[in-house]
mmCIF file of C-alpha atoms and ligand atoms in Angstrom:
data_model
loop_
_atom_site.group_PDB
_atom_site.id
_atom_site.type_symbol
_atom_site.label_atom_id
_atom_site.label_comp_id
_atom_site.label_asym_id
_atom_site.label_seq_id
_atom_site.Cartn_x
_atom_site.Cartn_y
_atom_site.Cartn_z
ATOM 1 C CA UNK A 1 78.217 77.021 156.943
ATOM 2 C CA UNK A 2 81.750 78.627 156.462
ATOM 3 C CA UNK A 3 81.467 80.536 153.044
ATOM 4 C CA UNK A 4 78.193 82.497 154.818
ATOM 5 C CA UNK A 5 80.200 82.964 157.900
ATOM 6 C CA UNK A 6 83.934 83.778 157.493
ATOM 7 C CA UNK A 7 84.564 83.602 153.235
ATOM 8 C CA UNK A 8 81.519 86.246 151.924
ATOM 9 C CA UNK A 9 81.875 88.599 154.775
ATOM 10 C CA UNK A 10 85.552 88.803 153.639
ATOM 11 C CA UNK A 11 84.725 89.182 150.085
ATOM 12 C CA UNK A 12 81.961 91.366 150.588
ATOM 13 C CA UNK A 13 84.392 94.058 152.298
ATOM 14 C CA UNK A 14 85.544 94.540 148.428
ATOM 15 C CA UNK A 15 84.496 95.712 145.651
ATOM 16 C CA UNK A 16 82.316 93.141 143.636
ATOM 17 C CA UNK A 17 84.635 93.168 140.305
ATOM 18 C CA UNK A 18 87.717 92.641 142.434
ATOM 19 C CA UNK A 19 86.322 90.465 144.658
ATOM 20 C CA UNK A 20 85.416 88.233 141.782
ATOM 21 C CA UNK A 21 88.768 88.876 139.769
ATOM 22 C CA UNK A 22 90.851 87.507 143.101
ATOM 23 C CA UNK A 23 88.737 84.750 143.474
ATOM 24 C CA UNK A 24 88.949 83.560 139.428
ATOM 25 C CA UNK A 25 92.588 84.045 139.305
ATOM 26 C CA UNK A 26 93.001 81.756 142.649
ATOM 27 C CA UNK A 27 90.918 79.482 140.749
ATOM 28 C CA UNK A 28 92.667 79.621 137.740
ATOM 29 C CA UNK A 29 95.888 78.692 139.226
ATOM 30 C CA UNK A 30 94.061 75.693 141.126
ATOM 31 C CA UNK A 31 92.934 74.389 137.782
ATOM 32 C CA UNK A 32 96.121 74.633 136.205
ATOM 33 C CA UNK A 33 97.198 72.092 138.775
ATOM 34 C CA UNK A 34 97.798 68.647 138.558
ATOM 35 C CA UNK A 35 94.834 66.532 136.832
ATOM 36 C CA UNK A 36 95.326 64.781 140.335
ATOM 37 C CA UNK A 37 93.344 67.300 141.840
ATOM 38 C CA UNK A 38 90.698 67.524 139.686
ATOM 39 C CA UNK A 39 87.676 65.129 141.227
ATOM 40 C CA UNK A 40 85.173 63.206 139.405
ATOM 41 C CA UNK A 41 82.079 65.358 138.664
ATOM 42 C CA UNK A 42 79.082 64.766 141.269
ATOM 43 C CA UNK A 43 76.816 62.590 139.529
ATOM 44 C CA UNK A 44 73.856 60.402 140.522
ATOM 45 C CA UNK A 45 71.634 57.799 138.573
ATOM 46 C CA UNK A 46 68.828 60.370 138.681
ATOM 47 C CA UNK A 47 71.075 63.204 137.818
ATOM 48 C CA UNK A 48 72.251 62.475 134.643
ATOM 49 C CA UNK A 49 70.518 63.562 131.409
ATOM 50 C CA UNK A 50 70.889 63.826 127.844
ATOM 51 C CA UNK A 51 70.516 66.724 126.187
ATOM 52 C CA UNK A 52 70.985 67.329 122.378
ATOM 53 C CA UNK A 53 73.474 64.310 122.234
ATOM 54 C CA UNK A 54 75.613 65.498 125.253
ATOM 55 C CA UNK A 55 75.643 63.693 128.721
ATOM 56 C CA UNK A 56 75.530 65.886 131.251
ATOM 57 C CA UNK A 57 76.647 64.125 134.778
ATOM 58 C CA UNK A 58 74.216 66.434 136.810
ATOM 59 C CA UNK A 59 71.799 69.306 135.522
ATOM 60 C CA UNK A 60 73.659 72.467 137.001
ATOM 61 C CA UNK A 61 75.574 74.486 135.263
ATOM 62 C CA UNK A 62 77.882 77.490 135.801
ATOM 63 C CA UNK A 63 76.175 80.284 134.187
ATOM 64 C CA UNK A 64 77.766 82.698 131.458
ATOM 65 C CA UNK A 65 79.613 85.945 132.611
ATOM 66 C CA UNK A 66 81.573 84.129 135.719
ATOM 67 C CA UNK A 67 84.316 82.464 133.575
ATOM 68 C CA UNK A 68 84.026 84.976 130.547
ATOM 69 C CA UNK A 69 87.759 84.249 129.248
ATOM 70 C CA UNK A 70 87.820 80.681 130.248
ATOM 71 C CA UNK A 71 90.871 80.495 132.541
ATOM 72 C CA UNK A 72 89.684 78.489 135.266
ATOM 73 C CA UNK A 73 86.755 75.695 133.514
ATOM 74 C CA UNK A 74 88.473 72.747 134.949
ATOM 75 C CA UNK A 75 87.607 73.783 138.606
ATOM 76 C CA UNK A 76 83.873 74.231 138.380
ATOM 77 C CA UNK A 77 83.337 70.299 138.426
ATOM 78 C CA UNK A 78 85.087 70.352 141.437
ATOM 79 C CA UNK A 79 82.077 72.497 143.024
ATOM 80 C CA UNK A 80 79.569 70.137 141.781
ATOM 81 C CA UNK A 81 78.692 71.496 138.324
ATOM 82 C CA UNK A 82 77.444 69.564 136.204
ATOM 83 C CA UNK A 83 78.745 71.690 132.947
ATOM 84 C CA UNK A 84 79.883 74.682 131.929
ATOM 85 C CA UNK A 85 79.207 78.001 130.384
ATOM 86 C CA UNK A 86 82.214 80.009 129.274
ATOM 87 C CA UNK A 87 81.890 83.704 128.064
ATOM 88 C CA UNK A 88 80.444 86.039 126.717
ATOM 89 C CA UNK A 89 83.834 86.184 124.162
ATOM 90 C CA UNK A 90 83.728 88.786 121.972
ATOM 91 C CA UNK A 91 85.582 88.640 118.525
ATOM 92 C CA UNK A 92 87.893 91.607 119.039
ATOM 93 C CA UNK A 93 89.349 92.178 122.688
ATOM 94 C CA UNK A 94 87.546 94.727 124.382
ATOM 95 C CA UNK A 95 87.775 96.604 128.176
ATOM 96 C CA UNK A 96 83.922 96.606 128.699
ATOM 97 C CA UNK A 97 82.361 99.919 130.227
ATOM 98 C CA UNK A 98 84.003 101.840 132.813
ATOM 99 C CA UNK A 99 84.221 101.118 136.164
ATOM 100 C CA UNK A 100 82.281 100.234 138.981
ATOM 101 C CA UNK A 101 80.295 98.337 136.850
ATOM 102 C CA UNK A 102 79.183 95.186 139.181
ATOM 103 C CA UNK A 103 76.909 95.891 142.282
ATOM 104 C CA UNK A 104 75.307 93.918 145.146
ATOM 105 C CA UNK A 105 72.018 93.989 146.826
ATOM 106 C CA UNK A 106 72.691 91.634 149.666
ATOM 107 C CA UNK A 107 69.154 92.266 151.165
ATOM 108 C CA UNK A 108 67.623 91.464 148.096
ATOM 109 C CA UNK A 109 70.033 88.679 146.695
ATOM 110 C CA UNK A 110 70.351 90.288 143.471
ATOM 111 C CA UNK A 111 73.425 92.181 141.663
ATOM 112 C CA UNK A 112 72.992 94.398 139.008
ATOM 113 C CA UNK A 113 76.257 94.443 136.343
ATOM 114 C CA UNK A 114 76.692 96.718 133.539
ATOM 115 C CA UNK A 115 79.966 95.035 132.294
ATOM 116 C CA UNK A 116 79.577 95.480 128.760
ATOM 117 C CA UNK A 117 81.544 92.181 127.960
ATOM 118 C CA UNK A 118 84.961 92.740 128.866
ATOM 119 C CA UNK A 119 86.535 90.014 126.717
ATOM 120 C CA UNK A 120 90.302 88.680 126.063
ATOM 121 C CA UNK A 121 88.798 88.103 122.720
ATOM 122 C CA UNK A 122 87.815 85.127 120.686
ATOM 123 C CA UNK A 123 91.498 84.937 119.315
ATOM 124 C CA UNK A 124 93.036 84.592 123.007
ATOM 125 C CA UNK A 125 90.241 82.123 124.506
ATOM 126 C CA UNK A 126 90.249 80.119 121.615
ATOM 127 C CA UNK A 127 94.361 79.563 121.973
ATOM 128 C CA UNK A 128 93.742 78.887 125.964
ATOM 129 C CA UNK A 129 90.842 76.585 125.270
ATOM 130 C CA UNK A 130 92.516 74.847 122.607
ATOM 131 C CA UNK A 131 96.075 74.500 124.904
ATOM 132 C CA UNK A 132 93.292 73.133 127.795
ATOM 133 C CA UNK A 133 91.688 70.558 125.691
ATOM 134 C CA UNK A 134 95.230 69.349 124.754
ATOM 135 C CA UNK A 135 96.080 68.598 128.044
ATOM 136 C CA UNK A 136 93.069 66.868 129.477
ATOM 137 C CA UNK A 137 89.423 65.889 128.751
ATOM 138 C CA UNK A 138 87.386 67.539 130.588
ATOM 139 C CA UNK A 139 84.857 65.806 132.985
ATOM 140 C CA UNK A 140 81.835 67.902 132.049
ATOM 141 C CA UNK A 141 80.368 69.274 128.990
ATOM 142 C CA UNK A 142 81.693 72.956 127.669
ATOM 143 C CA UNK A 143 79.466 75.431 126.626
ATOM 144 C CA UNK A 144 80.894 78.655 124.730
ATOM 145 C CA UNK A 145 79.030 81.947 124.558
ATOM 146 C CA UNK A 146 80.089 84.380 121.769
ATOM 147 C CA UNK A 147 78.724 87.946 121.817
ATOM 148 C CA UNK A 148 78.911 91.096 119.505
ATOM 149 C CA UNK A 149 82.226 93.374 119.485
ATOM 150 C CA UNK A 150 80.787 96.772 121.045
ATOM 151 C CA UNK A 151 82.153 99.051 118.289
ATOM 152 C CA UNK A 152 81.181 96.572 115.079
ATOM 153 C CA UNK A 153 78.224 98.450 113.474
ATOM 154 C CA UNK A 154 76.452 97.946 110.116
ATOM 155 C CA UNK A 155 74.604 94.188 109.699
ATOM 156 C CA UNK A 156 76.997 93.007 107.477
ATOM 157 C CA UNK A 157 80.029 93.960 109.982
ATOM 158 C CA UNK A 158 78.142 92.530 112.690
ATOM 159 C CA UNK A 159 77.347 88.988 111.179
ATOM 160 C CA UNK A 160 81.075 88.980 110.377
ATOM 161 C CA UNK A 161 82.104 89.328 113.480
ATOM 162 C CA UNK A 162 79.844 86.641 115.260
ATOM 163 C CA UNK A 163 81.035 84.633 112.456
ATOM 164 C CA UNK A 164 84.301 85.021 113.149
ATOM 165 C CA UNK A 165 83.872 84.041 116.832
ATOM 166 C CA UNK A 166 82.289 81.005 115.683
ATOM 167 C CA UNK A 167 84.940 79.823 113.427
ATOM 168 C CA UNK A 168 87.420 80.207 116.325
ATOM 169 C CA UNK A 169 85.698 78.878 119.409
ATOM 170 C CA UNK A 170 83.013 76.329 117.658
ATOM 171 C CA UNK A 171 85.695 73.250 117.278
ATOM 172 C CA UNK A 172 86.343 73.662 121.042
ATOM 173 C CA UNK A 173 83.094 73.632 122.556
ATOM 174 C CA UNK A 174 80.687 70.770 123.208
ATOM 175 C CA UNK A 175 78.072 73.512 122.192
ATOM 176 C CA UNK A 176 77.823 77.447 121.178
ATOM 177 C CA UNK A 177 75.813 79.853 122.847
ATOM 178 C CA UNK A 178 74.695 82.642 120.884
ATOM 179 C CA UNK A 179 74.226 85.969 123.167
ATOM 180 C CA UNK A 180 71.466 88.647 121.910
ATOM 181 C CA UNK A 181 70.414 89.211 125.337
ATOM 182 C CA UNK A 182 72.962 91.268 127.500
ATOM 183 C CA UNK A 183 71.393 94.752 128.023
ATOM 184 C CA UNK A 184 74.964 96.411 128.137
ATOM 185 C CA UNK A 185 75.903 96.345 124.517
ATOM 186 C CA UNK A 186 73.969 99.434 122.969
ATOM 187 C CA UNK A 187 72.053 97.780 119.724
ATOM 188 C CA UNK A 188 72.740 93.823 120.906
ATOM 189 C CA UNK A 189 68.979 93.014 121.800
ATOM 190 C CA UNK A 190 67.637 94.219 118.187
ATOM 191 C CA UNK A 191 69.291 90.829 117.134
ATOM 192 C CA UNK A 192 66.253 89.119 118.892
ATOM 193 C CA UNK A 193 64.047 90.594 116.221
ATOM 194 C CA UNK A 194 62.609 87.934 114.056
ATOM 195 C CA UNK A 195 64.088 88.936 110.772
ATOM 196 C CA UNK A 196 67.479 89.840 112.050
ATOM 197 C CA UNK A 197 67.333 87.097 114.374
ATOM 198 C CA UNK A 198 66.724 84.479 111.225
ATOM 199 C CA UNK A 199 69.540 85.973 109.362
ATOM 200 C CA UNK A 200 71.946 85.656 112.249
ATOM 201 C CA UNK A 201 71.206 82.020 113.436
ATOM 202 C CA UNK A 202 70.490 80.535 110.100
ATOM 203 C CA UNK A 203 73.897 81.728 109.347
ATOM 204 C CA UNK A 204 75.979 80.149 112.135
ATOM 205 C CA UNK A 205 73.598 77.315 111.799
ATOM 206 C CA UNK A 206 74.760 76.802 108.247
ATOM 207 C CA UNK A 207 78.490 77.445 109.013
ATOM 208 C CA UNK A 208 78.367 74.736 111.737
ATOM 209 C CA UNK A 209 77.034 72.322 108.796
ATOM 210 C CA UNK A 210 79.946 72.982 106.878
ATOM 211 C CA UNK A 211 82.307 73.371 109.629
ATOM 212 C CA UNK A 212 81.486 69.733 110.512
ATOM 213 C CA UNK A 213 81.383 68.011 107.613
ATOM 214 C CA UNK A 214 84.886 69.199 106.742
ATOM 215 C CA UNK A 215 86.311 67.543 110.091
ATOM 216 C CA UNK A 216 83.386 64.890 109.503
ATOM 217 C CA UNK A 217 82.242 65.508 112.791
ATOM 218 C CA UNK A 218 78.090 66.203 113.963
ATOM 219 C CA UNK A 219 77.566 69.737 113.979
ATOM 220 C CA UNK A 220 77.984 71.587 117.046
ATOM 221 C CA UNK A 221 74.951 72.392 118.874
ATOM 222 C CA UNK A 222 73.411 75.744 118.878
ATOM 223 C CA UNK A 223 71.628 77.587 122.023
ATOM 224 C CA UNK A 224 70.192 81.001 121.661
ATOM 225 C CA UNK A 225 70.105 82.779 124.990
ATOM 226 C CA UNK A 226 67.389 85.321 125.438
ATOM 227 C CA UNK A 227 66.022 88.022 127.419
ATOM 228 C CA UNK A 228 63.688 87.976 130.077
ATOM 229 C CA UNK A 229 62.018 91.213 128.848
ATOM 230 C CA UNK A 230 59.946 90.271 125.907
ATOM 231 C CA UNK A 231 56.218 89.860 125.263
ATOM 232 C CA UNK A 232 54.969 86.805 124.487
ATOM 233 C CA UNK A 233 54.372 87.789 121.131
ATOM 234 C CA UNK A 234 58.555 88.399 120.798
ATOM 235 C CA UNK A 235 58.821 84.796 122.375
ATOM 236 C CA UNK A 236 56.668 82.966 119.800
ATOM 237 C CA UNK A 237 59.277 84.565 116.970
ATOM 238 C CA UNK A 238 61.949 83.368 118.288
ATOM 239 C CA UNK A 239 60.794 79.908 118.692
ATOM 240 C CA UNK A 240 59.669 80.202 114.905
ATOM 241 C CA UNK A 241 63.049 81.037 114.006
ATOM 242 C CA UNK A 242 64.853 79.175 116.029
ATOM 243 C CA UNK A 243 62.420 76.118 114.947
ATOM 244 C CA UNK A 244 63.025 77.014 111.295
ATOM 245 C CA UNK A 245 67.126 77.657 111.158
ATOM 246 C CA UNK A 246 67.480 74.285 112.676
ATOM 247 C CA UNK A 247 68.876 75.709 116.139
ATOM 248 C CA UNK A 248 69.380 73.040 119.083
ATOM 249 C CA UNK A 249 67.765 75.092 121.979
ATOM 250 C CA UNK A 250 67.119 77.993 123.809
ATOM 251 C CA UNK A 251 68.398 79.758 127.177
ATOM 252 C CA UNK A 252 66.508 81.607 129.063
ATOM 253 C CA UNK A 253 67.037 83.971 130.229
ATOM 254 C CA UNK A 254 69.626 86.743 130.013
ATOM 255 C CA UNK A 255 69.386 89.423 133.086
ATOM 256 C CA UNK A 256 67.012 92.102 133.275
ATOM 257 C CA UNK A 257 66.260 95.324 132.805
ATOM 258 C CA UNK A 258 63.506 96.088 134.847
ATOM 259 C CA UNK A 259 63.033 96.535 138.110
ATOM 260 C CA UNK A 260 59.919 94.970 139.441
ATOM 261 C CA UNK A 261 59.969 93.242 143.033
ATOM 262 C CA UNK A 262 62.851 95.615 144.011
ATOM 263 C CA UNK A 263 62.657 98.331 146.360
ATOM 264 C CA UNK A 264 63.572 101.585 145.030
ATOM 265 C CA UNK A 265 67.365 101.603 145.996
ATOM 266 C CA UNK A 266 68.576 99.300 143.298
ATOM 267 C CA UNK A 267 69.254 102.361 140.573
ATOM 268 C CA UNK A 268 72.329 101.217 139.055
ATOM 269 C CA UNK A 269 71.636 101.038 135.395
ATOM 270 C CA UNK A 270 72.091 97.310 134.049
ATOM 271 C CA UNK A 271 71.141 94.047 134.330
ATOM 272 C CA UNK A 272 69.515 92.521 137.203
ATOM 273 C CA UNK A 273 69.987 89.175 138.252
ATOM 274 C CA UNK A 274 69.154 87.333 141.241
ATOM 275 C CA UNK A 275 66.112 86.519 143.689
ATOM 276 C CA UNK A 276 64.109 89.456 142.016
ATOM 277 C CA UNK A 277 64.662 87.819 138.379
ATOM 278 C CA UNK A 278 63.423 84.040 139.524
ATOM 279 C CA UNK A 279 59.963 84.570 138.624
ATOM 280 C CA UNK A 280 59.826 86.108 135.425
ATOM 281 C CA UNK A 281 62.298 83.652 134.616
ATOM 282 C CA UNK A 282 60.564 80.851 135.247
ATOM 283 C CA UNK A 283 57.672 82.140 133.714
ATOM 284 C CA UNK A 284 59.539 82.757 130.579
ATOM 285 C CA UNK A 285 60.645 78.974 130.696
ATOM 286 C CA UNK A 286 57.150 77.852 131.676
ATOM 287 C CA UNK A 287 55.817 79.569 128.446
ATOM 288 C CA UNK A 288 58.501 78.645 126.084
ATOM 289 C CA UNK A 289 57.868 75.079 127.148
ATOM 290 C CA UNK A 290 54.544 75.195 126.250
ATOM 291 C CA UNK A 291 55.277 77.233 122.634
ATOM 292 C CA UNK A 292 57.940 74.247 121.773
ATOM 293 C CA UNK A 293 55.527 71.495 122.979
ATOM 294 C CA UNK A 294 58.968 70.420 124.847
ATOM 295 C CA UNK A 295 60.323 69.786 121.726
ATOM 296 C CA UNK A 296 63.674 71.514 121.972
ATOM 297 C CA UNK A 297 65.714 71.526 124.898
ATOM 298 C CA UNK A 298 65.521 74.669 127.289
ATOM 299 C CA UNK A 299 67.987 75.751 129.943
ATOM 300 C CA UNK A 300 66.613 77.385 132.613
ATOM 301 C CA UNK A 301 68.540 80.253 134.456
ATOM 302 C CA UNK A 302 67.913 83.541 136.957
ATOM 303 C CA UNK A 303 67.210 83.441 140.187
ATOM 304 C CA UNK A 304 68.331 79.727 141.212
ATOM 305 C CA UNK A 305 69.610 79.392 144.622
ATOM 306 C CA UNK A 306 68.192 76.240 145.881
ATOM 307 C CA UNK A 307 67.359 72.391 145.377
ATOM 308 C CA UNK A 308 63.785 74.031 145.257
ATOM 309 C CA UNK A 309 64.469 76.536 143.101
ATOM 310 C CA UNK A 310 65.892 74.031 140.462
ATOM 311 C CA UNK A 311 63.635 71.545 140.758
ATOM 312 C CA UNK A 312 60.658 74.114 140.081
ATOM 313 C CA UNK A 313 62.293 75.427 136.830
ATOM 314 C CA UNK A 314 62.911 71.907 135.340
ATOM 315 C CA UNK A 315 59.462 71.099 135.931
ATOM 316 C CA UNK A 316 58.426 74.220 134.369
ATOM 317 C CA UNK A 317 60.321 73.393 131.229
ATOM 318 C CA UNK A 318 64.000 73.381 131.806
ATOM 319 C CA UNK A 319 66.135 70.363 130.970
ATOM 320 C CA UNK A 320 69.396 71.891 132.359
ATOM 321 C CA UNK A 321 69.930 74.792 135.066
ATOM 322 C CA UNK A 322 72.425 77.658 135.426
ATOM 323 C CA UNK A 323 73.677 79.363 138.798
ATOM 324 C CA UNK A 324 75.733 82.536 138.658
ATOM 325 C CA UNK A 325 74.112 85.215 141.672
ATOM 326 C CA UNK A 326 73.153 82.227 143.456
ATOM 327 C CA UNK A 327 76.807 81.430 143.832
ATOM 328 C CA UNK A 328 78.345 84.743 144.932
ATOM 329 C CA UNK A 329 75.618 85.038 147.893
ATOM 330 C CA UNK A 330 75.521 81.216 148.649
ATOM 331 C CA UNK A 331 79.500 80.084 147.827
ATOM 332 C CA UNK A 332 81.224 77.885 145.126
ATOM 333 C CA UNK A 333 79.075 74.448 146.987
ATOM 334 C CA UNK A 334 75.923 75.702 145.709
ATOM 335 C CA UNK A 335 76.065 73.800 142.978
ATOM 336 C CA UNK A 336 76.560 70.389 144.822
ATOM 337 C CA UNK A 337 73.840 71.312 147.543
ATOM 338 C CA UNK A 338 71.081 72.066 144.702
ATOM 339 C CA UNK A 339 72.291 68.369 143.308
ATOM 340 C CA UNK A 340 71.835 67.039 146.660
ATOM 341 C CA UNK A 341 68.572 68.428 147.113
ATOM 342 C CA UNK A 342 67.481 67.559 143.837
ATOM 343 C CA UNK A 343 67.958 63.778 144.574
ATOM 344 C CA UNK A 344 65.806 64.201 147.645
ATOM 345 C CA UNK A 345 63.284 65.883 146.232
ATOM 346 C CA UNK A 346 63.099 63.130 143.839
ATOM 347 C CA UNK A 347 63.048 60.661 146.117
ATOM 348 C CA UNK A 348 60.510 62.127 148.068
ATOM 349 C CA UNK A 349 58.168 62.621 144.449
ATOM 350 C CA UNK A 350 59.491 58.650 143.362
ATOM 351 C CA UNK A 351 60.842 60.314 140.292
ATOM 352 C CA UNK A 352 63.622 58.001 139.057
ATOM 353 C CA UNK A 353 65.102 60.339 136.444
ATOM 354 C CA UNK A 354 65.470 64.083 135.320
ATOM 355 C CA UNK A 355 64.154 63.250 131.880
ATOM 356 C CA UNK A 356 60.571 62.218 133.172
ATOM 357 C CA UNK A 357 60.656 65.584 135.158
ATOM 358 C CA UNK A 358 61.039 68.010 132.928
ATOM 359 C CA UNK A 359 58.109 69.995 131.928
ATOM 360 C CA UNK A 360 56.021 68.125 134.321
ATOM 361 C CA UNK A 361 54.250 71.319 135.796
ATOM 362 C CA UNK A 362 53.899 73.329 132.677
HETATM 363 C C1 FMN B 401 78.429 89.891 136.844
HETATM 364 C C2 FMN B 401 77.678 88.968 135.506
HETATM 365 C C3 FMN B 401 78.032 88.763 134.507
HETATM 366 C C4 FMN B 401 77.358 88.353 133.079
HETATM 367 N N1 FMN B 401 77.944 88.501 132.183
HETATM 368 C C5 FMN B 401 77.128 87.404 131.284
HETATM 369 C C6 FMN B 401 77.854 87.094 129.974
HETATM 370 O O1 FMN B 401 78.608 87.785 129.547
HETATM 371 N N2 FMN B 401 77.342 86.640 129.120
HETATM 372 C C7 FMN B 401 76.168 86.298 129.271
HETATM 373 O O2 FMN B 401 75.114 85.516 128.460
HETATM 374 N N3 FMN B 401 75.390 86.254 130.469
HETATM 375 C C8 FMN B 401 76.269 87.018 131.270
HETATM 376 N N4 FMN B 401 75.514 87.354 132.801
HETATM 377 C C9 FMN B 401 74.090 86.514 132.772
HETATM 378 C C10 FMN B 401 74.041 85.414 133.754
HETATM 379 O O3 FMN B 401 74.791 84.185 132.694
HETATM 380 C C11 FMN B 401 72.104 84.772 133.566
HETATM 381 O O4 FMN B 401 71.842 84.717 132.892
HETATM 382 C C12 FMN B 401 72.148 85.833 134.931
HETATM 383 O O5 FMN B 401 72.683 86.482 135.751
HETATM 384 C C13 FMN B 401 70.829 85.439 135.784
HETATM 385 O O6 FMN B 401 71.096 84.421 136.350
HETATM 386 P P1 FMN B 401 71.265 84.583 138.086
HETATM 387 O O7 FMN B 401 70.406 84.882 138.718
HETATM 388 O O8 FMN B 401 71.805 83.044 138.609
HETATM 389 O O9 FMN B 401 72.478 85.001 138.039
HETATM 390 C C14 FMN B 401 75.972 87.892 133.772
HETATM 391 C C15 FMN B 401 75.313 88.057 134.917
HETATM 392 C C16 FMN B 401 76.246 88.403 135.945
HETATM 393 C C17 FMN B 401 75.657 88.741 137.375
#
């Protein structure tokens, strides 16, 4: 494989964040080229799936954090992704934590990051996506992930901060993701607790309905993204709040602060992603699927590198999956490989549609 033999060794001589930024700049330029360059998304009758009123050409999405500022949104479909989640976007522009803040652990197929929501801010990102939307129709659904500005404190101000980004971005999104699970913004994960989460989700759900009524369109679907470092009891509370607030679905999981399954030299502070997260993230999906009895859509993310990984996550209860660290190690066509592999696995098992597969192995 060219990526592994030639491109990855070159990229891996550079600092992870510099390699990422340079690659993204190139992709951003490619994204701006005439639409003729963009191919239709990868799809197949076995891979098409309807989730929350949206049609996905295939179930493999780009996870949040890779294209945080929405600079290269149209390009990802060319690599085989069936949807993109941009962000996390914060209301105010902010630089994130001091560098270096992304670390590779190649023997373990892992990354640790403590970026801390480096963001152009929701005003700039809204302008960028608005321009993009005016110029062309996106070929895959777009999720926009919003999070809290670091320097904003106090519950009311934090609620206001989320609402500001929501109002700027929600009309530009096919779905919005509420991020309360990054380990790198102090105090953020407290918003996963029942009362606070309930207040936040209800506020955004009501805002979404009001905005939709004004524009005479259906409310934008809302997903909440959760951490893998929760007990089953915490998860049950999240499910309760999500259902009560009328939130569409859950994305599980973000990076972990645990270091289980990792040899001891992974000592950088931050969120761990990639292979060591796979089993935990799969367990969370399985538990959420059981708790929700399959009634709300789940998006599975964490340690997915292969078609087999994606297949198992869907069988555990995910309607869609996402990849980030797998792309760093396997290259941008990882989405296409996962998709072609999924078709083969479905053929082997006589499964005609993805919808049949969701939660079958719970
Ligand atoms: C460098 C990096 C930056 C990330 N930034 C974000 C982010 O801004 N918002 C978010 O919700 N998740 C972020 N994530 C988490 C991923 O979206 C994903 O949930 C996690 O990495 C697990 O998936 P993976 O093992 O496929 O990487 C980031 C992950 C990495 C590796």
